[in-house]
């Protein structure tokens, strides 16, 4: 199998897993979002530590400890991804899967906005148009919900900020996830210990299958990230950008078709505006990529198209 085909296979597998996450988190009821988050952190550390031990790649921690600015970045990334994970788990288990899907639909637009606000990047006219249509979509959805779609916005901005921090850190996928989870492990353990002392912990008290599902949270967090890293190292940026819509499309389908969440006409109009913004955004990205391929040598284009693993 060629590297390109393998990249598509890895990428599709990663986004399929992320797309069906709502089905998994629904199975973890009656466990609350904070307890699920704590287990996800603890078992992620355990799973990735085992993986790194097999790979004999633990030594990177020593070099990271000698870089205070990198450690501060890891702390910021850990805080952002913790808020993102909690918001997603809360959204799924409060029957708001459609709103969580919206968050990941608008995430590419938020990343562009953060590039303007934080990195002082200059946008092309089509990108400004996509942002404008996206803002209009949020306004329409605010009217429909009777409030800001704060779950969607929280997911989009926390993951956008996380992506920005990770881009600057440049840590490989497994190593990055291990360090970020390790930062969160102590408060997660403390919270689980407190739940155990108060008798409110659900781990081991619902069923054996339920306990196994909580343990599997670590593997199910790490595996799609590692698959994504494999895809990012083999696919052009434009191909990876197109694949990213697979997950929210599947999440939206889960919310509407499986969990029967409402999709009134006004909400459908709001989502339609989001999709229009993404079409404008994606078409501009493809046109810009083609222009770059014509104006650059093949080797330079290949290097520019490579995407580092984000976590």
PDB file of C-alpha atoms in Angstrom:
ATOM      1  CA  UNK A   1       0.000   0.000   0.000  1.00  0.00           C
ATOM      2  CA  UNK A   2       1.348   3.429  -0.938  1.00  0.00           C
ATOM      3  CA  UNK A   3       2.039   6.030   1.807  1.00  0.00           C
ATOM      4  CA  UNK A   4      -0.742   8.243   0.413  1.00  0.00           C
ATOM      5  CA  UNK A   5      -3.365   5.481   0.602  1.00  0.00           C
ATOM      6  CA  UNK A   6      -2.149   4.519   4.070  1.00  0.00           C
ATOM      7  CA  UNK A   7      -2.491   8.164   5.092  1.00  0.00           C
ATOM      8  CA  UNK A   8      -6.105   8.266   3.907  1.00  0.00           C
ATOM      9  CA  UNK A   9      -6.794   4.996   5.748  1.00  0.00           C
ATOM     10  CA  UNK A  10      -5.321   6.330   9.000  1.00  0.00           C
ATOM     11  CA  UNK A  11      -7.129   9.653   8.656  1.00  0.00           C
ATOM     12  CA  UNK A  12     -10.499   8.098   7.874  1.00  0.00           C
ATOM     13  CA  UNK A  13     -10.146   5.664  10.789  1.00  0.00           C
ATOM     14  CA  UNK A  14      -9.309   8.513  13.189  1.00  0.00           C
ATOM     15  CA  UNK A  15     -12.256  10.666  12.150  1.00  0.00           C
ATOM     16  CA  UNK A  16     -14.648   7.692  12.141  1.00  0.00           C
ATOM     17  CA  UNK A  17     -13.696   6.945  15.745  1.00  0.00           C
ATOM     18  CA  UNK A  18     -14.148  10.593  16.739  1.00  0.00           C
ATOM     19  CA  UNK A  19     -17.447  10.694  14.853  1.00  0.00           C
ATOM     20  CA  UNK A  20     -18.923   7.818  16.850  1.00  0.00           C
ATOM     21  CA  UNK A  21     -17.685   9.085  20.250  1.00  0.00           C
ATOM     22  CA  UNK A  22     -21.237  10.157  21.253  1.00  0.00           C
ATOM     23  CA  UNK A  23     -22.320   6.496  21.196  1.00  0.00           C
ATOM     24  CA  UNK A  24     -19.481   5.588  23.562  1.00  0.00           C
ATOM     25  CA  UNK A  25     -20.023   8.405  26.050  1.00  0.00           C
ATOM     26  CA  UNK A  26     -23.749   7.660  26.234  1.00  0.00           C
ATOM     27  CA  UNK A  27     -22.828   4.160  27.453  1.00  0.00           C
ATOM     28  CA  UNK A  28     -21.013   5.636  30.456  1.00  0.00           C
ATOM     29  CA  UNK A  29     -24.204   6.823  32.145  1.00  0.00           C
ATOM     30  CA  UNK A  30     -24.920   7.214  35.085  1.00  0.00           C
ATOM     31  CA  UNK A  31     -21.334   8.418  35.596  1.00  0.00           C
ATOM     32  CA  UNK A  32     -21.152  12.217  35.657  1.00  0.00           C
ATOM     33  CA  UNK A  33     -19.020  14.292  33.252  1.00  0.00           C
ATOM     34  CA  UNK A  34     -16.309  15.153  35.803  1.00  0.00           C
ATOM     35  CA  UNK A  35     -15.869  11.522  36.838  1.00  0.00           C
ATOM     36  CA  UNK A  36     -15.718  10.446  33.179  1.00  0.00           C
ATOM     37  CA  UNK A  37     -13.130  13.167  32.522  1.00  0.00           C
ATOM     38  CA  UNK A  38     -11.024  12.017  35.483  1.00  0.00           C
ATOM     39  CA  UNK A  39     -11.063   8.413  34.280  1.00  0.00           C
ATOM     40  CA  UNK A  40     -10.261   9.516  30.736  1.00  0.00           C
ATOM     41  CA  UNK A  41      -7.188  11.365  32.024  1.00  0.00           C
ATOM     42  CA  UNK A  42      -5.948   8.570  34.308  1.00  0.00           C
ATOM     43  CA  UNK A  43      -6.354   5.752  31.800  1.00  0.00           C
ATOM     44  CA  UNK A  44      -4.863   7.885  29.013  1.00  0.00           C
ATOM     45  CA  UNK A  45      -1.709   8.307  31.095  1.00  0.00           C
ATOM     46  CA  UNK A  46      -1.573   4.566  31.787  1.00  0.00           C
ATOM     47  CA  UNK A  47      -2.175   3.549  28.159  1.00  0.00           C
ATOM     48  CA  UNK A  48       0.300   6.006  26.617  1.00  0.00           C
ATOM     49  CA  UNK A  49       2.945   5.285  29.282  1.00  0.00           C
ATOM     50  CA  UNK A  50       2.717   1.592  28.368  1.00  0.00           C
ATOM     51  CA  UNK A  51       2.938   2.471  24.681  1.00  0.00           C
ATOM     52  CA  UNK A  52       5.995   4.687  25.213  1.00  0.00           C
ATOM     53  CA  UNK A  53       7.645   1.995  27.335  1.00  0.00           C
ATOM     54  CA  UNK A  54       7.192  -0.499  24.496  1.00  0.00           C
ATOM     55  CA  UNK A  55       8.619   2.101  22.097  1.00  0.00           C
ATOM     56  CA  UNK A  56      11.438   2.816  24.621  1.00  0.00           C
ATOM     57  CA  UNK A  57      10.806   6.520  24.286  1.00  0.00           C
ATOM     58  CA  UNK A  58      10.489   7.736  27.897  1.00  0.00           C
ATOM     59  CA  UNK A  59      13.716   9.761  27.788  1.00  0.00           C
ATOM     60  CA  UNK A  60      12.002  12.717  26.119  1.00  0.00           C
ATOM     61  CA  UNK A  61      10.617  13.769  29.538  1.00  0.00           C
ATOM     62  CA  UNK A  62      14.105  14.685  30.781  1.00  0.00           C
ATOM     63  CA  UNK A  63      14.716  17.007  27.860  1.00  0.00           C
ATOM     64  CA  UNK A  64      11.271  18.578  28.289  1.00  0.00           C
ATOM     65  CA  UNK A  65      11.930  19.304  31.973  1.00  0.00           C
ATOM     66  CA  UNK A  66      14.872  21.486  30.927  1.00  0.00           C
ATOM     67  CA  UNK A  67      12.566  23.738  28.855  1.00  0.00           C
ATOM     68  CA  UNK A  68      10.476  25.920  31.214  1.00  0.00           C
ATOM     69  CA  UNK A  69       8.634  27.691  28.388  1.00  0.00           C
ATOM     70  CA  UNK A  70       7.680  24.359  26.839  1.00  0.00           C
ATOM     71  CA  UNK A  71       6.421  23.146  30.220  1.00  0.00           C
ATOM     72  CA  UNK A  72       4.267  26.268  30.537  1.00  0.00           C
ATOM     73  CA  UNK A  73       2.897  25.561  27.060  1.00  0.00           C
ATOM     74  CA  UNK A  74       2.101  21.975  28.055  1.00  0.00           C
ATOM     75  CA  UNK A  75       0.227  23.300  31.096  1.00  0.00           C
ATOM     76  CA  UNK A  76      -1.815  25.643  28.910  1.00  0.00           C
ATOM     77  CA  UNK A  77      -2.552  22.853  26.421  1.00  0.00           C
ATOM     78  CA  UNK A  78      -3.606  20.532  29.252  1.00  0.00           C
ATOM     79  CA  UNK A  79      -6.011  23.127  30.672  1.00  0.00           C
ATOM     80  CA  UNK A  80      -7.572  23.798  27.259  1.00  0.00           C
ATOM     81  CA  UNK A  81      -8.032  20.138  26.375  1.00  0.00           C
ATOM     82  CA  UNK A  82      -9.481  19.390  29.827  1.00  0.00           C
ATOM     83  CA  UNK A  83     -12.147  22.067  29.326  1.00  0.00           C
ATOM     84  CA  UNK A  84     -12.751  20.760  25.794  1.00  0.00           C
ATOM     85  CA  UNK A  85     -13.141  17.147  26.933  1.00  0.00           C
ATOM     86  CA  UNK A  86     -15.432  18.080  29.821  1.00  0.00           C
ATOM     87  CA  UNK A  87     -17.623  20.277  27.613  1.00  0.00           C
ATOM     88  CA  UNK A  88     -17.953  17.520  25.031  1.00  0.00           C
ATOM     89  CA  UNK A  89     -18.804  14.834  27.603  1.00  0.00           C
ATOM     90  CA  UNK A  90     -21.301  17.165  29.280  1.00  0.00           C
ATOM     91  CA  UNK A  91     -22.899  18.031  25.932  1.00  0.00           C
ATOM     92  CA  UNK A  92     -23.296  14.396  24.883  1.00  0.00           C
ATOM     93  CA  UNK A  93     -24.715  13.245  28.210  1.00  0.00           C
ATOM     94  CA  UNK A  94     -27.110  16.213  28.456  1.00  0.00           C
ATOM     95  CA  UNK A  95     -28.637  15.279  25.067  1.00  0.00           C
ATOM     96  CA  UNK A  96     -26.990  18.104  23.110  1.00  0.00           C
ATOM     97  CA  UNK A  97     -24.996  16.089  20.598  1.00  0.00           C
ATOM     98  CA  UNK A  98     -26.153  18.343  17.746  1.00  0.00           C
ATOM     99  CA  UNK A  99     -24.675  21.389  19.476  1.00  0.00           C
ATOM    100  CA  UNK A 100     -21.372  19.597  20.080  1.00  0.00           C
ATOM    101  CA  UNK A 101     -21.256  18.715  16.370  1.00  0.00           C
ATOM    102  CA  UNK A 102     -21.771  22.405  15.579  1.00  0.00           C
ATOM    103  CA  UNK A 103     -18.668  23.198  17.650  1.00  0.00           C
ATOM    104  CA  UNK A 104     -16.468  21.037  15.460  1.00  0.00           C
ATOM    105  CA  UNK A 105     -18.061  22.351  12.273  1.00  0.00           C
ATOM    106  CA  UNK A 106     -17.131  25.935  13.184  1.00  0.00           C
ATOM    107  CA  UNK A 107     -13.718  25.005  14.601  1.00  0.00           C
ATOM    108  CA  UNK A 108     -11.854  25.646  11.286  1.00  0.00           C
ATOM    109  CA  UNK A 109     -13.328  29.153  11.177  1.00  0.00           C
ATOM    110  CA  UNK A 110     -12.308  29.764  14.785  1.00  0.00           C
ATOM    111  CA  UNK A 111      -8.750  28.636  14.016  1.00  0.00           C
ATOM    112  CA  UNK A 112      -8.605  31.229  11.210  1.00  0.00           C
ATOM    113  CA  UNK A 113      -9.979  33.888  13.567  1.00  0.00           C
ATOM    114  CA  UNK A 114      -7.366  33.032  16.200  1.00  0.00           C
ATOM    115  CA  UNK A 115      -4.704  33.334  13.519  1.00  0.00           C
ATOM    116  CA  UNK A 116      -5.830  36.920  12.947  1.00  0.00           C
ATOM    117  CA  UNK A 117      -6.197  37.839  16.620  1.00  0.00           C
ATOM    118  CA  UNK A 118      -3.152  36.054  18.049  1.00  0.00           C
ATOM    119  CA  UNK A 119      -0.691  35.599  15.177  1.00  0.00           C
ATOM    120  CA  UNK A 120      -1.663  38.804  13.303  1.00  0.00           C
ATOM    121  CA  UNK A 121      -2.153  36.841  10.092  1.00  0.00           C
ATOM    122  CA  UNK A 122      -3.683  38.529   7.055  1.00  0.00           C
ATOM    123  CA  UNK A 123      -6.725  36.862   5.530  1.00  0.00           C
ATOM    124  CA  UNK A 124      -7.720  36.566   1.916  1.00  0.00           C
ATOM    125  CA  UNK A 125     -11.128  38.043   0.914  1.00  0.00           C
ATOM    126  CA  UNK A 126     -12.751  34.602   0.702  1.00  0.00           C
ATOM    127  CA  UNK A 127     -11.609  33.812   4.251  1.00  0.00           C
ATOM    128  CA  UNK A 128     -13.152  37.057   5.506  1.00  0.00           C
ATOM    129  CA  UNK A 129     -16.377  36.119   3.683  1.00  0.00           C
ATOM    130  CA  UNK A 130     -16.395  32.675   5.334  1.00  0.00           C
ATOM    131  CA  UNK A 131     -15.922  34.258   8.767  1.00  0.00           C
ATOM    132  CA  UNK A 132     -18.775  36.686   8.065  1.00  0.00           C
ATOM    133  CA  UNK A 133     -21.150  33.899   7.050  1.00  0.00           C
ATOM    134  CA  UNK A 134     -20.050  31.911  10.114  1.00  0.00           C
ATOM    135  CA  UNK A 135     -20.844  34.884  12.384  1.00  0.00           C
ATOM    136  CA  UNK A 136     -24.276  35.174  10.756  1.00  0.00           C
ATOM    137  CA  UNK A 137     -24.839  31.462  11.400  1.00  0.00           C
ATOM    138  CA  UNK A 138     -24.040  31.913  15.105  1.00  0.00           C
ATOM    139  CA  UNK A 139     -26.517  34.829  15.234  1.00  0.00           C
ATOM    140  CA  UNK A 140     -29.264  32.700  13.629  1.00  0.00           C
ATOM    141  CA  UNK A 141     -28.576  29.803  15.996  1.00  0.00           C
ATOM    142  CA  UNK A 142     -28.600  32.171  18.975  1.00  0.00           C
ATOM    143  CA  UNK A 143     -32.115  33.253  18.032  1.00  0.00           C
ATOM    144  CA  UNK A 144     -33.145  29.617  17.522  1.00  0.00           C
ATOM    145  CA  UNK A 145     -31.743  28.384  20.854  1.00  0.00           C
ATOM    146  CA  UNK A 146     -32.803  31.523  22.710  1.00  0.00           C
ATOM    147  CA  UNK A 147     -29.185  31.825  23.914  1.00  0.00           C
ATOM    148  CA  UNK A 148     -25.679  31.712  22.557  1.00  0.00           C
ATOM    149  CA  UNK A 149     -24.720  28.159  21.497  1.00  0.00           C
ATOM    150  CA  UNK A 150     -22.133  28.277  24.277  1.00  0.00           C
ATOM    151  CA  UNK A 151     -21.297  24.571  24.218  1.00  0.00           C
ATOM    152  CA  UNK A 152     -20.427  24.770  20.519  1.00  0.00           C
ATOM    153  CA  UNK A 153     -18.434  27.990  20.972  1.00  0.00           C
ATOM    154  CA  UNK A 154     -16.565  26.582  23.991  1.00  0.00           C
ATOM    155  CA  UNK A 155     -15.618  23.451  22.050  1.00  0.00           C
ATOM    156  CA  UNK A 156     -14.518  25.466  19.012  1.00  0.00           C
ATOM    157  CA  UNK A 157     -12.447  28.035  20.922  1.00  0.00           C
ATOM    158  CA  UNK A 158     -10.834  25.588  23.365  1.00  0.00           C
ATOM    159  CA  UNK A 159      -9.838  23.204  20.582  1.00  0.00           C
ATOM    160  CA  UNK A 160      -8.724  26.112  18.391  1.00  0.00           C
ATOM    161  CA  UNK A 161      -6.595  27.476  21.232  1.00  0.00           C
ATOM    162  CA  UNK A 162      -5.272  23.992  21.950  1.00  0.00           C
ATOM    163  CA  UNK A 163      -4.297  23.557  18.299  1.00  0.00           C
ATOM    164  CA  UNK A 164      -2.496  26.904  18.362  1.00  0.00           C
ATOM    165  CA  UNK A 165      -0.502  25.981  21.491  1.00  0.00           C
ATOM    166  CA  UNK A 166       0.309  22.531  20.106  1.00  0.00           C
ATOM    167  CA  UNK A 167       1.527  24.006  16.833  1.00  0.00           C
ATOM    168  CA  UNK A 168       4.023  26.110  18.767  1.00  0.00           C
ATOM    169  CA  UNK A 169       5.134  23.243  21.023  1.00  0.00           C
ATOM    170  CA  UNK A 170       5.689  20.762  18.186  1.00  0.00           C
ATOM    171  CA  UNK A 171       5.520  17.668  20.405  1.00  0.00           C
ATOM    172  CA  UNK A 172       4.863  14.271  18.762  1.00  0.00           C
ATOM    173  CA  UNK A 173       1.368  12.811  19.263  1.00  0.00           C
ATOM    174  CA  UNK A 174       1.983  10.114  21.896  1.00  0.00           C
ATOM    175  CA  UNK A 175       4.538  12.129  23.881  1.00  0.00           C
ATOM    176  CA  UNK A 176       2.328  15.216  23.850  1.00  0.00           C
ATOM    177  CA  UNK A 177      -0.758  13.340  25.034  1.00  0.00           C
ATOM    178  CA  UNK A 178       1.248  11.637  27.803  1.00  0.00           C
ATOM    179  CA  UNK A 179       2.637  14.890  29.218  1.00  0.00           C
ATOM    180  CA  UNK A 180      -0.688  16.732  28.996  1.00  0.00           C
ATOM    181  CA  UNK A 181      -2.541  13.875  30.670  1.00  0.00           C
ATOM    182  CA  UNK A 182       0.186  13.591  33.322  1.00  0.00           C
ATOM    183  CA  UNK A 183      -0.302  17.289  34.186  1.00  0.00           C
ATOM    184  CA  UNK A 184      -3.990  16.565  34.792  1.00  0.00           C
ATOM    185  CA  UNK A 185      -3.449  13.206  36.515  1.00  0.00           C
ATOM    186  CA  UNK A 186      -2.926  14.485  40.080  1.00  0.00           C
ATOM    187  CA  UNK A 187      -6.154  16.544  40.273  1.00  0.00           C
ATOM    188  CA  UNK A 188      -7.977  13.681  38.497  1.00  0.00           C
ATOM    189  CA  UNK A 189      -6.749  11.173  41.100  1.00  0.00           C
ATOM    190  CA  UNK A 190      -7.651  13.560  43.925  1.00  0.00           C
ATOM    191  CA  UNK A 191     -11.172  13.963  42.552  1.00  0.00           C
ATOM    192  CA  UNK A 192     -11.668  10.203  42.143  1.00  0.00           C
ATOM    193  CA  UNK A 193     -10.358   9.677  45.686  1.00  0.00           C
ATOM    194  CA  UNK A 194     -12.826  12.251  47.008  1.00  0.00           C
ATOM    195  CA  UNK A 195     -15.687  10.532  45.166  1.00  0.00           C
ATOM    196  CA  UNK A 196     -14.641   7.194  46.674  1.00  0.00           C
ATOM    197  CA  UNK A 197     -14.603   8.591  50.228  1.00  0.00           C
ATOM    198  CA  UNK A 198     -18.025  10.210  49.827  1.00  0.00           C
ATOM    199  CA  UNK A 199     -19.510   7.070  48.292  1.00  0.00           C
ATOM    200  CA  UNK A 200     -20.448   8.885  45.071  1.00  0.00           C
ATOM    201  CA  UNK A 201     -18.048   7.038  42.755  1.00  0.00           C
ATOM    202  CA  UNK A 202     -19.695   4.860  40.114  1.00  0.00           C
ATOM    203  CA  UNK A 203     -16.587   2.905  39.076  1.00  0.00           C
ATOM    204  CA  UNK A 204     -17.150  -0.768  39.889  1.00  0.00           C
ATOM    205  CA  UNK A 205     -20.623  -0.127  41.279  1.00  0.00           C
ATOM    206  CA  UNK A 206     -22.723  -0.234  38.095  1.00  0.00           C
ATOM    207  CA  UNK A 207     -21.465  -3.350  36.305  1.00  0.00           C
ATOM    208  CA  UNK A 208     -18.256  -4.994  35.164  1.00  0.00           C
ATOM    209  CA  UNK A 209     -18.934  -3.869  31.598  1.00  0.00           C
ATOM    210  CA  UNK A 210     -19.414  -0.274  32.731  1.00  0.00           C
ATOM    211  CA  UNK A 211     -16.097  -0.347  34.623  1.00  0.00           C
ATOM    212  CA  UNK A 212     -14.330  -1.756  31.549  1.00  0.00           C
ATOM    213  CA  UNK A 213     -15.784   1.040  29.413  1.00  0.00           C
ATOM    214  CA  UNK A 214     -14.330   3.631  31.804  1.00  0.00           C
ATOM    215  CA  UNK A 215     -10.922   1.925  31.628  1.00  0.00           C
ATOM    216  CA  UNK A 216     -11.102   1.847  27.818  1.00  0.00           C
ATOM    217  CA  UNK A 217     -11.474   5.633  27.802  1.00  0.00           C
ATOM    218  CA  UNK A 218      -7.681   5.884  27.811  1.00  0.00           C
ATOM    219  CA  UNK A 219      -7.182   3.731  24.734  1.00  0.00           C
ATOM    220  CA  UNK A 220     -10.110   5.342  22.924  1.00  0.00           C
ATOM    221  CA  UNK A 221      -8.549   8.756  23.571  1.00  0.00           C
ATOM    222  CA  UNK A 222      -5.078   7.816  22.368  1.00  0.00           C
ATOM    223  CA  UNK A 223      -5.769   5.553  19.377  1.00  0.00           C
ATOM    224  CA  UNK A 224      -7.483   8.119  17.090  1.00  0.00           C
ATOM    225  CA  UNK A 225      -4.805  10.684  17.961  1.00  0.00           C
ATOM    226  CA  UNK A 226      -2.079   8.264  16.916  1.00  0.00           C
ATOM    227  CA  UNK A 227      -3.982   7.406  13.735  1.00  0.00           C
ATOM    228  CA  UNK A 228      -4.325  11.122  13.007  1.00  0.00           C
ATOM    229  CA  UNK A 229      -0.580  11.570  13.490  1.00  0.00           C
ATOM    230  CA  UNK A 230       0.031   8.795  10.959  1.00  0.00           C
ATOM    231  CA  UNK A 231      -2.318  10.503   8.498  1.00  0.00           C
ATOM    232  CA  UNK A 232      -0.840  13.956   9.051  1.00  0.00           C
ATOM    233  CA  UNK A 233       2.632  12.717   8.199  1.00  0.00           C
ATOM    234  CA  UNK A 234       1.474  11.217   4.875  1.00  0.00           C
ATOM    235  CA  UNK A 235      -1.281  13.485   3.533  1.00  0.00           C
ATOM    236  CA  UNK A 236      -1.257  16.991   2.073  1.00  0.00           C
ATOM    237  CA  UNK A 237      -2.824  19.680   4.227  1.00  0.00           C
ATOM    238  CA  UNK A 238      -5.789  20.070   1.861  1.00  0.00           C
ATOM    239  CA  UNK A 239      -6.640  16.355   2.028  1.00  0.00           C
ATOM    240  CA  UNK A 240      -6.444  16.378   5.810  1.00  0.00           C
ATOM    241  CA  UNK A 241      -8.634  19.475   5.885  1.00  0.00           C
ATOM    242  CA  UNK A 242     -11.331  17.747   3.854  1.00  0.00           C
ATOM    243  CA  UNK A 243     -11.274  14.668   6.101  1.00  0.00           C
ATOM    244  CA  UNK A 244     -11.842  16.750   9.249  1.00  0.00           C
ATOM    245  CA  UNK A 245     -15.536  17.190   8.364  1.00  0.00           C
ATOM    246  CA  UNK A 246     -16.181  13.437   8.638  1.00  0.00           C
ATOM    247  CA  UNK A 247     -16.329  13.543  12.463  1.00  0.00           C
ATOM    248  CA  UNK A 248     -18.895  16.354  12.943  1.00  0.00           C
ATOM    249  CA  UNK A 249     -21.057  14.957  10.121  1.00  0.00           C
ATOM    250  CA  UNK A 250     -21.204  11.610  11.929  1.00  0.00           C
ATOM    251  CA  UNK A 251     -21.787  13.315  15.287  1.00  0.00           C
ATOM    252  CA  UNK A 252     -24.651  15.303  13.793  1.00  0.00           C
ATOM    253  CA  UNK A 253     -26.109  12.099  12.338  1.00  0.00           C
ATOM    254  CA  UNK A 254     -25.869  10.441  15.765  1.00  0.00           C
ATOM    255  CA  UNK A 255     -27.677  13.361  17.382  1.00  0.00           C
ATOM    256  CA  UNK A 256     -30.506  13.577  14.847  1.00  0.00           C
ATOM    257  CA  UNK A 257     -30.960   9.999  13.624  1.00  0.00           C
ATOM    258  CA  UNK A 258     -30.016   7.912  16.670  1.00  0.00           C
ATOM    259  CA  UNK A 259     -30.751  10.143  19.672  1.00  0.00           C
ATOM    260  CA  UNK A 260     -33.640  11.967  17.934  1.00  0.00           C
ATOM    261  CA  UNK A 261     -32.586  15.457  18.990  1.00  0.00           C
ATOM    262  CA  UNK A 262     -34.736  18.214  17.432  1.00  0.00           C
ATOM    263  CA  UNK A 263     -33.665  19.998  14.252  1.00  0.00           C
ATOM    264  CA  UNK A 264     -36.257  22.766  13.721  1.00  0.00           C
ATOM    265  CA  UNK A 265     -36.184  24.829  10.503  1.00  0.00           C
ATOM    266  CA  UNK A 266     -34.360  27.807  12.059  1.00  0.00           C
ATOM    267  CA  UNK A 267     -31.616  25.523  13.389  1.00  0.00           C
ATOM    268  CA  UNK A 268     -31.326  23.871   9.989  1.00  0.00           C
ATOM    269  CA  UNK A 269     -30.887  27.323   8.426  1.00  0.00           C
ATOM    270  CA  UNK A 270     -28.125  28.063  10.943  1.00  0.00           C
ATOM    271  CA  UNK A 271     -26.329  24.828  10.131  1.00  0.00           C
ATOM    272  CA  UNK A 272     -26.824  25.562   6.418  1.00  0.00           C
ATOM    273  CA  UNK A 273     -25.019  28.887   6.853  1.00  0.00           C
ATOM    274  CA  UNK A 274     -22.185  27.118   8.680  1.00  0.00           C
ATOM    275  CA  UNK A 275     -21.859  24.639   5.802  1.00  0.00           C
ATOM    276  CA  UNK A 276     -21.900  27.515   3.298  1.00  0.00           C
ATOM    277  CA  UNK A 277     -19.070  29.192   5.216  1.00  0.00           C
ATOM    278  CA  UNK A 278     -17.104  25.934   5.200  1.00  0.00           C
ATOM    279  CA  UNK A 279     -17.659  25.488   1.448  1.00  0.00           C
ATOM    280  CA  UNK A 280     -16.285  28.999   0.819  1.00  0.00           C
ATOM    281  CA  UNK A 281     -13.402  28.371   3.216  1.00  0.00           C
ATOM    282  CA  UNK A 282     -12.517  24.963   1.734  1.00  0.00           C
ATOM    283  CA  UNK A 283     -12.814  26.100  -1.891  1.00  0.00           C
ATOM    284  CA  UNK A 284     -10.470  29.008  -1.172  1.00  0.00           C
ATOM    285  CA  UNK A 285      -7.986  26.675   0.547  1.00  0.00           C
ATOM    286  CA  UNK A 286      -8.000  24.288  -2.425  1.00  0.00           C
ATOM    287  CA  UNK A 287      -7.556  27.136  -4.910  1.00  0.00           C
ATOM    288  CA  UNK A 288      -4.691  28.588  -2.854  1.00  0.00           C
ATOM    289  CA  UNK A 289      -3.024  25.148  -2.619  1.00  0.00           C
ATOM    290  CA  UNK A 290      -3.223  24.673  -6.402  1.00  0.00           C
ATOM    291  CA  UNK A 291      -1.707  28.113  -6.947  1.00  0.00           C
ATOM    292  CA  UNK A 292       1.144  27.256  -4.577  1.00  0.00           C
ATOM    293  CA  UNK A 293       1.814  23.978  -6.398  1.00  0.00           C
ATOM    294  CA  UNK A 294       2.179  25.839  -9.691  1.00  0.00           C
ATOM    295  CA  UNK A 295       4.543  28.432  -8.253  1.00  0.00           C
ATOM    296  CA  UNK A 296       6.774  26.200  -6.079  1.00  0.00           C
ATOM    297  CA  UNK A 297       9.137  23.294  -6.778  1.00  0.00           C
ATOM    298  CA  UNK A 298       7.650  19.887  -5.977  1.00  0.00           C
ATOM    299  CA  UNK A 299       9.937  19.310  -3.010  1.00  0.00           C
ATOM    300  CA  UNK A 300       9.013  22.631  -1.439  1.00  0.00           C
ATOM    301  CA  UNK A 301       5.294  22.003  -1.880  1.00  0.00           C
ATOM    302  CA  UNK A 302       5.631  18.563  -0.327  1.00  0.00           C
ATOM    303  CA  UNK A 303       7.413  20.008   2.693  1.00  0.00           C
ATOM    304  CA  UNK A 304       4.870  22.794   3.108  1.00  0.00           C
ATOM    305  CA  UNK A 305       1.963  20.376   2.907  1.00  0.00           C
ATOM    306  CA  UNK A 306       3.204  18.128   5.713  1.00  0.00           C
ATOM    307  CA  UNK A 307       1.138  18.529   8.894  1.00  0.00           C
ATOM    308  CA  UNK A 308       2.594  17.700  12.314  1.00  0.00           C
ATOM    309  CA  UNK A 309       0.464  15.659  14.669  1.00  0.00           C
ATOM    310  CA  UNK A 310      -1.528  18.126  16.800  1.00  0.00           C
ATOM    311  CA  UNK A 311      -1.512  16.156  20.033  1.00  0.00           C
TER     312      UNK A 311
END
